Short mmCIF file of C-alpha atoms in Angstrom, two decimals:
data_model
loop_
_atom_site.label_atom_id
_atom_site.label_comp_id
_atom_site.label_asym_id
_atom_site.label_seq_id
_atom_site.Cartn_x
_atom_site.Cartn_y
_atom_site.Cartn_z
CA UNK R 10 66.63 110.69 89.84
CA UNK R 11 68.57 112.13 92.71
CA UNK R 12 67.05 114.68 94.82
CA UNK R 13 68.47 118.20 94.73
CA UNK R 14 69.86 119.25 97.98
CA UNK R 15 69.47 123.09 98.68
CA UNK R 16 72.70 124.88 99.80
CA UNK R 17 72.15 125.92 103.38
CA UNK R 18 73.37 129.24 104.85
CA UNK R 19 75.21 129.20 108.09
CA UNK R 20 73.64 130.25 111.37
CA UNK R 21 70.32 131.52 111.88
CA UNK R 22 68.78 135.06 110.67
CA UNK R 23 69.03 137.98 112.97
CA UNK R 24 65.33 138.38 113.10
CA UNK R 25 64.97 134.93 114.65
CA UNK R 26 67.11 135.67 117.70
CA UNK R 27 65.43 136.37 121.07
CA UNK R 28 66.03 139.54 122.99
CA UNK R 29 68.92 139.82 125.24
CA UNK R 30 71.16 137.46 123.28
CA UNK R 31 74.96 137.48 122.51
CA UNK R 32 75.50 136.92 118.83
CA UNK R 33 78.34 136.66 116.38
CA UNK R 34 77.54 137.88 112.77
CA UNK R 35 78.27 134.89 110.29
CA UNK R 36 77.16 136.36 106.81
CA UNK R 37 75.93 139.61 105.64
CA UNK R 38 73.68 140.41 102.59
CA UNK R 39 75.36 139.88 99.40
CA UNK R 40 74.79 143.27 97.70
CA UNK R 41 77.12 146.33 97.92
CA UNK R 42 74.51 148.90 99.04
CA UNK R 43 73.53 146.80 102.21
CA UNK R 44 77.07 145.76 102.86
CA UNK R 45 78.03 149.50 102.74
CA UNK R 46 75.47 150.59 105.14
CA UNK R 47 75.99 147.76 107.62
CA UNK R 48 79.82 148.54 107.57
CA UNK R 49 79.09 152.11 108.38
CA UNK R 50 77.15 151.16 111.34
CA UNK R 51 79.91 148.70 112.65
CA UNK R 52 78.21 145.43 111.32
CA UNK R 53 80.69 143.17 109.91
CA UNK R 54 81.22 139.59 109.65
CA UNK R 55 82.85 137.89 112.78
CA UNK R 56 81.85 140.73 114.83
CA UNK R 57 80.01 140.24 118.20
CA UNK R 58 76.97 141.96 119.29
CA UNK R 59 74.25 141.74 121.69
CA UNK R 60 70.58 141.89 120.97
CA UNK R 61 69.19 144.65 123.25
CA UNK R 62 65.52 145.18 121.95
CA UNK R 63 63.09 143.79 119.60
CA UNK R 64 60.30 146.21 118.38
CA UNK R 65 57.01 144.79 118.17
CA UNK R 66 54.87 144.25 114.88
CA UNK R 67 57.87 143.95 112.49
CA UNK R 68 59.74 147.03 114.13
CA UNK R 69 63.58 147.27 114.32
CA UNK R 70 66.03 145.13 116.02
CA UNK R 71 68.27 147.06 118.48
CA UNK R 72 71.83 145.84 118.67
CA UNK R 73 74.73 146.93 120.97
CA UNK R 74 77.91 146.57 118.82
CA UNK R 75 81.18 148.13 119.37
CA UNK R 76 79.75 150.16 122.40
CA UNK R 77 77.16 151.77 119.99
CA UNK R 78 73.40 151.14 119.83
CA UNK R 79 72.35 150.25 116.14
CA UNK R 80 68.69 149.67 115.09
CA UNK R 81 68.52 147.29 112.11
CA UNK R 82 65.37 147.28 110.06
CA UNK R 83 63.48 143.92 110.18
CA UNK R 84 63.88 143.28 106.45
CA UNK R 85 67.35 143.88 106.53
CA UNK R 86 67.67 141.58 109.72
CA UNK R 87 66.30 138.78 107.84
CA UNK R 88 69.28 138.68 105.55
CA UNK R 89 71.85 138.88 108.27
CA UNK R 90 72.98 135.48 109.40
CA UNK R 91 74.26 134.96 113.08
CA UNK R 92 75.54 132.42 115.52
CA UNK R 93 74.23 132.50 118.89
CA UNK R 94 77.00 132.68 121.39
#
């Protein structure tokens, strides 16, 4: 019996990226509500950003993207895939 290989998403989740890191967004959550909210914040696939701060104790992650500072909840950040530049 052949082992089933799980499909792997590209990149790493945003909550795993260290502070003060340049990133490129690879994939967003696959639901309309999150995609709409993230789009309004300027967070889109292939967009570059800078991780400015990571709040302790599961707090939000602060990104600088398109000249603006944006706070992303840790639960949402876990669903955003990025590539470290």
